[in-house]
Amino acid sequence: MSLLDLLALLPVLILVFAATTILMVGAWYREPRPLIAGGILTALLAALAAGMVAPPVSEIAGLFSAGGYARFFTILWSLLAAAGLMLGGRFVEDKKIGAGEYVSLLLYGAAGMALLSSATHLLGLFLALETFTLVFYILIACNRDCEFAAEAGLKYLLMGAVATGFMAFGIALIYASTGSLALPDAMTQLTTVSGELHAWGLLGWGMILIAVGFKISLAPFHLWTPDVYQGAPAPVAALLATGSKGAVVAALVGMLAASGPIWHDLVDLIWLLAALTMLVGAFSALAQKNLKRLLAYSSVTHMGTLLVGLLCQTSEGLAATTFYVVVYVVASFGAFAVIASFADKRGEPMSFDDLRGLGYRHPLRCAVLVLLLLSLAGLPATAGFMAKFTIFHAALQSGYIGLVVIGVFASVVSFAFYLRVAMLLFQSDKPASTWHVGSPLEHAVLAVCSSAVLVLGLFPGVLFDLIGRLLP
């Protein structure tokens, strides 16, 4: 790797070197607040470097892009890591978790997500995916006071191992067919003269699609999701639900842009996965009486909707998918942030009994939660509405009318379970317990997420124009 490559990799290097330094310092300095403050500043510095320092090359070692699209997601995942550290400060102090380990793991995870979003090579894709997945194996199970934490960590480990196997096998098949792991070369050599995929290439992409299905909880590979979200601490679940899935979808957008027309052979399979995922997620969420499990199934529905945008294979569809990723990340992270802000020594308010009447005890944060849930549902004037509208509009333009009907139906069903939570929060038949008042950093995260949902709902054009210019 040349010096120019290292300069182009500067934001990721900042994250990695700072994570290693904080990990070593944390081995003998156990005061959490300075370490967490250092982690937040590092993540913000990485975001600033990604936005302000122009890369001297367009591609890093033939593995990762250094273009505007990759930089956009590096900024997003760096800011997400900073927000995760702002949420996790009180959790680390209350549970006596090593701050050095916690901060470094989040920074390593952000580096992995940034690399994954910029992967232009199947080897880079595999390495980046495993980098942040390893981080989550540890973070999910770090709360030893939670009875579900070890089970959640083990389930994520097992599902991750299965997904890794499918991913590695799929990549091996593509390499055996083409002799190349660089996406444009591999895609070109996988097609026949008539433009169809070779049989081994089709099987390889099928394997990779199954691995992606595990990672982003597509039905029927989603069964681990509610258990893992319930067992993971809310700050970790927030990153797991947003950053880890968003980074995979961002990588898929790049792969689609590089693959050309070969995805035509997978259209029927992706259509079926999208429809099944939206319906299974929506109807499964209806039966939940636990907010984190409900958000888990909600994320399944959203991943199905994102698959609709990817299926379009048009610049409008890819732009709509990227916009949807940003909106989903903000709204879903904010919803988990509200749960984290309520956490105290008893744990987190997750059951519907905990939520009933909570709006009378903590009106402002419950109002923020309602706003974020309504954005996830797709209420007009929120960012969620614009995100769903653009995805379905792109699908209509591409001729997927049946899938749009299913998507709209799943969205209508999702209103029922989101509104149910909103109504529970402001029911007065049972006085709710008083939970933690939240820290200033947690309130700042909630303020940013709720403001972003409103601003992107009212003025989506700015972000759309930016995404349109950055698409690979």
Short mmCIF file of C-alpha atoms in Angstrom, two decimals, residues 301-302 305 323-324 375-378 383-393 407 410-412 414 418:
data_model
loop_
_atom_site.label_atom_id
_atom_site.label_comp_id
_atom_site.label_asym_id
_atom_site.label_seq_id
_atom_site.Cartn_x
_atom_site.Cartn_y
_atom_site.Cartn_z
CA THR A 301 -39.77 -4.74 7.49
CA HIS A 302 -37.48 -1.83 6.69
CA THR A 305 -38.40 -2.10 1.79
CA PHE A 323 -31.76 8.21 1.29
CA TYR A 324 -33.83 5.52 3.02
CA SER A 375 -41.26 8.51 11.04
CA LEU A 376 -40.47 4.80 10.94
CA ALA A 377 -44.14 4.22 10.10
CA GLY A 378 -43.95 6.73 7.25
CA ALA A 383 -38.47 11.90 6.84
CA GLY A 384 -39.85 8.35 6.87
CA PHE A 385 -42.69 9.34 4.55
CA MET A 386 -40.33 10.81 1.97
CA ALA A 387 -38.07 7.75 2.22
CA LYS A 388 -40.91 5.30 1.58
CA PHE A 389 -42.46 7.49 -1.12
CA THR A 390 -39.24 7.68 -3.12
CA ILE A 391 -38.60 3.93 -2.84
CA PHE A 392 -42.10 3.02 -3.99
CA HIS A 393 -42.05 5.67 -6.73
CA GLY A 407 -45.00 -2.63 0.53
CA ALA A 410 -46.99 -3.69 5.08
CA SER A 411 -46.58 0.03 5.83
CA VAL A 412 -50.27 0.33 6.74
CA SER A 414 -46.85 -1.14 10.62
CA TYR A 418 -46.24 1.97 16.08
#
